[in-house]
């Protein structure tokens, strides 16, 4: 990620914004713990992962559920 630049060309503004697209490929983290398969102790949750749902709370639910999975895994790991 170092040295990577994103140059947005524009947007429709906050009036129409709903969710973001892109992010960490879903193959990257363990689906049970959200821990990165390639880096021990690194976790990805919410919109940082390339998961985009329809409107109606799906994206909130993904954020809460992936956060819970990662938090639970970290707590278990910490003893």
PDB file of C-alpha atoms in Angstrom:
ATOM      1  CA  UNK A   1       0.000   0.000   0.000  1.00  0.00           C
ATOM      2  CA  UNK A   2       2.972   2.330   0.460  1.00  0.00           C
ATOM      3  CA  UNK A   3       3.336   4.876  -2.285  1.00  0.00           C
ATOM      4  CA  UNK A   4      -0.112   4.152  -3.729  1.00  0.00           C
ATOM      5  CA  UNK A   5      -1.999   7.288  -4.732  1.00  0.00           C
ATOM      6  CA  UNK A   6      -5.706   7.604  -5.370  1.00  0.00           C
ATOM      7  CA  UNK A   7      -6.783  10.559  -7.459  1.00  0.00           C
ATOM      8  CA  UNK A   8     -10.605  10.795  -7.463  1.00  0.00           C
ATOM      9  CA  UNK A   9     -11.980  12.529 -10.524  1.00  0.00           C
ATOM     10  CA  UNK A  10     -15.156  13.610  -8.748  1.00  0.00           C
ATOM     11  CA  UNK A  11     -18.254  12.399  -6.974  1.00  0.00           C
ATOM     12  CA  UNK A  12     -21.928  13.122  -6.672  1.00  0.00           C
ATOM     13  CA  UNK A  13     -21.311  14.327  -3.111  1.00  0.00           C
ATOM     14  CA  UNK A  14     -22.723  13.267   0.218  1.00  0.00           C
ATOM     15  CA  UNK A  15     -26.279  13.758  -0.984  1.00  0.00           C
ATOM     16  CA  UNK A  16     -26.124  10.484  -2.927  1.00  0.00           C
ATOM     17  CA  UNK A  17     -23.287   8.619  -1.166  1.00  0.00           C
ATOM     18  CA  UNK A  18     -24.188   5.285   0.411  1.00  0.00           C
ATOM     19  CA  UNK A  19     -21.196   2.931   0.663  1.00  0.00           C
ATOM     20  CA  UNK A  20     -17.659   2.506  -0.631  1.00  0.00           C
ATOM     21  CA  UNK A  21     -16.489  -0.077  -3.151  1.00  0.00           C
ATOM     22  CA  UNK A  22     -13.243  -2.002  -3.277  1.00  0.00           C
ATOM     23  CA  UNK A  23     -10.863  -2.831  -0.491  1.00  0.00           C
ATOM     24  CA  UNK A  24      -9.122  -5.960   0.729  1.00  0.00           C
ATOM     25  CA  UNK A  25     -10.059  -8.965  -1.416  1.00  0.00           C
ATOM     26  CA  UNK A  26     -12.366 -11.309   0.486  1.00  0.00           C
ATOM     27  CA  UNK A  27      -9.877 -14.138  -0.106  1.00  0.00           C
ATOM     28  CA  UNK A  28      -7.327 -12.270   2.057  1.00  0.00           C
ATOM     29  CA  UNK A  29      -8.777 -12.648   5.569  1.00  0.00           C
ATOM     30  CA  UNK A  30      -9.900 -15.832   7.302  1.00  0.00           C
ATOM     31  CA  UNK A  31     -13.706 -15.727   7.083  1.00  0.00           C
ATOM     32  CA  UNK A  32     -14.150 -16.940  10.678  1.00  0.00           C
ATOM     33  CA  UNK A  33     -11.670 -14.607  12.395  1.00  0.00           C
ATOM     34  CA  UNK A  34     -11.093 -11.828   9.820  1.00  0.00           C
ATOM     35  CA  UNK A  35      -7.351 -12.265  10.395  1.00  0.00           C
ATOM     36  CA  UNK A  36      -5.168 -11.784   7.328  1.00  0.00           C
ATOM     37  CA  UNK A  37      -3.988 -15.111   5.957  1.00  0.00           C
ATOM     38  CA  UNK A  38      -0.661 -13.560   4.934  1.00  0.00           C
ATOM     39  CA  UNK A  39       0.112 -11.510   8.089  1.00  0.00           C
ATOM     40  CA  UNK A  40      -0.332 -12.961  11.569  1.00  0.00           C
ATOM     41  CA  UNK A  41      -2.174 -10.592  13.909  1.00  0.00           C
ATOM     42  CA  UNK A  42      -3.554  -8.282  11.186  1.00  0.00           C
ATOM     43  CA  UNK A  43      -7.356  -8.069  11.027  1.00  0.00           C
ATOM     44  CA  UNK A  44      -9.710  -6.491   8.473  1.00  0.00           C
ATOM     45  CA  UNK A  45     -13.328  -5.504   9.172  1.00  0.00           C
ATOM     46  CA  UNK A  46     -16.188  -3.461   7.743  1.00  0.00           C
ATOM     47  CA  UNK A  47     -15.779  -1.407   4.595  1.00  0.00           C
ATOM     48  CA  UNK A  48     -12.028  -1.981   4.441  1.00  0.00           C
ATOM     49  CA  UNK A  49     -12.959  -5.418   2.996  1.00  0.00           C
ATOM     50  CA  UNK A  50     -14.369  -5.613  -0.539  1.00  0.00           C
ATOM     51  CA  UNK A  51     -17.941  -6.379   0.560  1.00  0.00           C
ATOM     52  CA  UNK A  52     -20.772  -4.152  -0.646  1.00  0.00           C
ATOM     53  CA  UNK A  53     -24.400  -4.863   0.182  1.00  0.00           C
ATOM     54  CA  UNK A  54     -27.688  -3.376  -0.961  1.00  0.00           C
ATOM     55  CA  UNK A  55     -29.242  -0.540   0.997  1.00  0.00           C
ATOM     56  CA  UNK A  56     -31.273  -1.553   4.006  1.00  0.00           C
ATOM     57  CA  UNK A  57     -28.717  -2.204   6.722  1.00  0.00           C
ATOM     58  CA  UNK A  58     -26.673  -4.938   5.053  1.00  0.00           C
ATOM     59  CA  UNK A  59     -23.465  -2.892   5.158  1.00  0.00           C
ATOM     60  CA  UNK A  60     -24.009  -2.002   8.813  1.00  0.00           C
ATOM     61  CA  UNK A  61     -24.599  -5.672   9.593  1.00  0.00           C
ATOM     62  CA  UNK A  62     -21.415  -6.646   7.754  1.00  0.00           C
ATOM     63  CA  UNK A  63     -19.436  -4.043   9.716  1.00  0.00           C
ATOM     64  CA  UNK A  64     -20.870  -5.207  13.056  1.00  0.00           C
ATOM     65  CA  UNK A  65     -20.512  -8.912  12.290  1.00  0.00           C
ATOM     66  CA  UNK A  66     -16.985  -8.739  10.906  1.00  0.00           C
ATOM     67  CA  UNK A  67     -15.971  -6.540  13.842  1.00  0.00           C
ATOM     68  CA  UNK A  68     -17.472  -9.028  16.288  1.00  0.00           C
ATOM     69  CA  UNK A  69     -15.658 -11.918  14.569  1.00  0.00           C
ATOM     70  CA  UNK A  70     -12.314 -10.102  14.704  1.00  0.00           C
ATOM     71  CA  UNK A  71     -12.819  -8.898  18.277  1.00  0.00           C
ATOM     72  CA  UNK A  72     -13.754 -12.377  19.460  1.00  0.00           C
ATOM     73  CA  UNK A  73     -10.722 -13.874  17.718  1.00  0.00           C
ATOM     74  CA  UNK A  74      -8.408 -11.262  19.237  1.00  0.00           C
ATOM     75  CA  UNK A  75      -9.865 -11.845  22.718  1.00  0.00           C
ATOM     76  CA  UNK A  76      -9.421 -15.617  22.368  1.00  0.00           C
ATOM     77  CA  UNK A  77      -5.891 -15.128  21.106  1.00  0.00           C
ATOM     78  CA  UNK A  78      -5.073 -12.850  24.055  1.00  0.00           C
ATOM     79  CA  UNK A  79      -6.298 -15.427  26.537  1.00  0.00           C
TER      80      UNK A  79
END
